[in-house]
PDB file of C-alpha atoms in Angstrom:
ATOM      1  CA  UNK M 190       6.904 -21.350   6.516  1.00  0.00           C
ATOM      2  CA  UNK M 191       8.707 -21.016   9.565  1.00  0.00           C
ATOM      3  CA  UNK M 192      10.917 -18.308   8.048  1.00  0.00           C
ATOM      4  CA  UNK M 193       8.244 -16.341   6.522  1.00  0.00           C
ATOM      5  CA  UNK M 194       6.528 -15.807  10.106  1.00  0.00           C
ATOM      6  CA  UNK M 195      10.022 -15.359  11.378  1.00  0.00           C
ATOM      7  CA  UNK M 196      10.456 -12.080   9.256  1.00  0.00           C
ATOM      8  CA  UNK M 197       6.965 -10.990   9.914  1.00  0.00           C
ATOM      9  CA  UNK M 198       7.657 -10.930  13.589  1.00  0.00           C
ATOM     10  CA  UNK M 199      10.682  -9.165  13.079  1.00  0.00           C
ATOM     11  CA  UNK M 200       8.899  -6.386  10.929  1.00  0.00           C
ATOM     12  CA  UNK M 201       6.316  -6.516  13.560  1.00  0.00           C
ATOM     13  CA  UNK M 202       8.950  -5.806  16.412  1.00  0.00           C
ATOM     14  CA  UNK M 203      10.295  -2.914  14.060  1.00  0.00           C
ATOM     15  CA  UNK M 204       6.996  -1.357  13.847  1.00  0.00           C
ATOM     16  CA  UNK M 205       7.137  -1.576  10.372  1.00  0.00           C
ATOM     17  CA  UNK M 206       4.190  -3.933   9.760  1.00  0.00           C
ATOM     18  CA  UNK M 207       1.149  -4.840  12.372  1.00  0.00           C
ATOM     19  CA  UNK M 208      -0.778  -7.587  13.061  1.00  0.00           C
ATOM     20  CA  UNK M 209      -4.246  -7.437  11.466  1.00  0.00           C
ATOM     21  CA  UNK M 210      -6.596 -10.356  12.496  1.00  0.00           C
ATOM     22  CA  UNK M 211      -6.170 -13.997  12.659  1.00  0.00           C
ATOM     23  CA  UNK M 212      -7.970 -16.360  11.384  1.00  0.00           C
ATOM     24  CA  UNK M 213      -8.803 -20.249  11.965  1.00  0.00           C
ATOM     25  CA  UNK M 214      -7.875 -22.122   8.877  1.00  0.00           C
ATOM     26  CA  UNK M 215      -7.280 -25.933   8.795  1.00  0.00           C
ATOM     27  CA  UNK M 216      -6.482 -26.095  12.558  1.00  0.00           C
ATOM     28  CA  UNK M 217      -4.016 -23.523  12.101  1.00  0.00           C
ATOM     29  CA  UNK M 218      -4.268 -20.441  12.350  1.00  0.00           C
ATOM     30  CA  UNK M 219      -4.052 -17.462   9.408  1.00  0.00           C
ATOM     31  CA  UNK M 220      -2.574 -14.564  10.290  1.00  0.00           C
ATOM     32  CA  UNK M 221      -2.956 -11.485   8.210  1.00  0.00           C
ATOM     33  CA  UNK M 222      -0.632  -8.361   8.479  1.00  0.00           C
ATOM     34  CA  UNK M 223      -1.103  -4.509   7.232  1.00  0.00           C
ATOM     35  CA  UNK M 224       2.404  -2.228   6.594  1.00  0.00           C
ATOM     36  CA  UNK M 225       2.605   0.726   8.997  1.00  0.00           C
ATOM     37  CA  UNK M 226       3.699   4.298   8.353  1.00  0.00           C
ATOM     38  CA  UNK M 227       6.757   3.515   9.360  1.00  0.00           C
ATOM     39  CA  UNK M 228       7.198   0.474   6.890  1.00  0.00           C
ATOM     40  CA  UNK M 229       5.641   2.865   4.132  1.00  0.00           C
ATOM     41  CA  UNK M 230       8.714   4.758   4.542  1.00  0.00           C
ATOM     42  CA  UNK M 231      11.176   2.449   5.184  1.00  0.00           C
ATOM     43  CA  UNK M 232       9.702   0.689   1.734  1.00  0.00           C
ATOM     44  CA  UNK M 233      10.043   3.965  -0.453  1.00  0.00           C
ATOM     45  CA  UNK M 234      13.627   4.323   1.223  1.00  0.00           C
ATOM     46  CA  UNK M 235      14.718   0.909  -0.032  1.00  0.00           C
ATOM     47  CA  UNK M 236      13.286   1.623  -2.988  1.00  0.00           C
ATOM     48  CA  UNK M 237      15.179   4.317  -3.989  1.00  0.00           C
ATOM     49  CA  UNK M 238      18.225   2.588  -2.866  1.00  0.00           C
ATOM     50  CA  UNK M 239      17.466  -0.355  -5.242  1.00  0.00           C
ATOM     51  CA  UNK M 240      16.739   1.922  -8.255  1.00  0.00           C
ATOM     52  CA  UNK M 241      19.846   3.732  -7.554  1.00  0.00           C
ATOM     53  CA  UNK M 242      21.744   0.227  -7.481  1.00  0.00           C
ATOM     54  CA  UNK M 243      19.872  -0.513 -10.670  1.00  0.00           C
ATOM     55  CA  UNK M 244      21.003   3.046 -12.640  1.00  0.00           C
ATOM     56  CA  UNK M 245      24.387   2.355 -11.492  1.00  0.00           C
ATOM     57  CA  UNK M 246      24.632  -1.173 -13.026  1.00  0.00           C
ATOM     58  CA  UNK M 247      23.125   0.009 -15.785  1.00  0.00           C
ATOM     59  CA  UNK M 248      25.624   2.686 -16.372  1.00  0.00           C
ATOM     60  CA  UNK M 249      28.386   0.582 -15.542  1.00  0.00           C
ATOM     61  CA  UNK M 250      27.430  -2.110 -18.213  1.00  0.00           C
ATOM     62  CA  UNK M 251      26.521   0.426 -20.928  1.00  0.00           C
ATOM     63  CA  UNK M 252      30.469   1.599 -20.332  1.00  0.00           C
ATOM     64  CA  UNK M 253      31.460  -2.020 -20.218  1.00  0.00           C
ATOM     65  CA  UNK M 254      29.726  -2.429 -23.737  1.00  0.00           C
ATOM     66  CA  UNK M 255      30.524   0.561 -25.154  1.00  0.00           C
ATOM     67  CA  UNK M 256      34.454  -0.500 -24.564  1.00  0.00           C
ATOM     68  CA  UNK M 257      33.822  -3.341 -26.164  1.00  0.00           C
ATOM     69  CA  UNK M 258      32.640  -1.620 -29.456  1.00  0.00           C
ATOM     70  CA  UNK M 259      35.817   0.247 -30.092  1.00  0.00           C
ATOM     71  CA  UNK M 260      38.301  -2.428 -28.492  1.00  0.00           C
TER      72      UNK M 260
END
């Protein structure tokens, strides 16, 4: 889990989440995080990126299949 928390802190330090609470569980502690404005916006960003990735493939593989019909 090492990597997990090693994201979080980096969203944390990017103001894009923020800690919540902690919590004692098992001798360890839970922490609990909440997305920021920020991250809300960074999140809809990437998003949009991805769904524009998506509609590209998409394209690009109806074309690819579409060749292969008349070929």
């Amino acid at each position: 889990m090492g990597t997990l928390y090693g994201v979080l802190d980096r969203l944390v330090a990017e103001g894009l989440v923020e800690l919540d609470r902690e919590e004692p569980h098992d001798g360890r502690l839970r922490r609990y995080f909440r997305i920021t404005e920020a991250g809300r916006g960074a999140l809809a960003e990437e998003a949009a990126r991805q769904a524009a990735n998506a509609r590209a493939a998409t394209s690009r593989l109806n074309a690819y299949r579409r060749a292969g019909e008349t070929a």
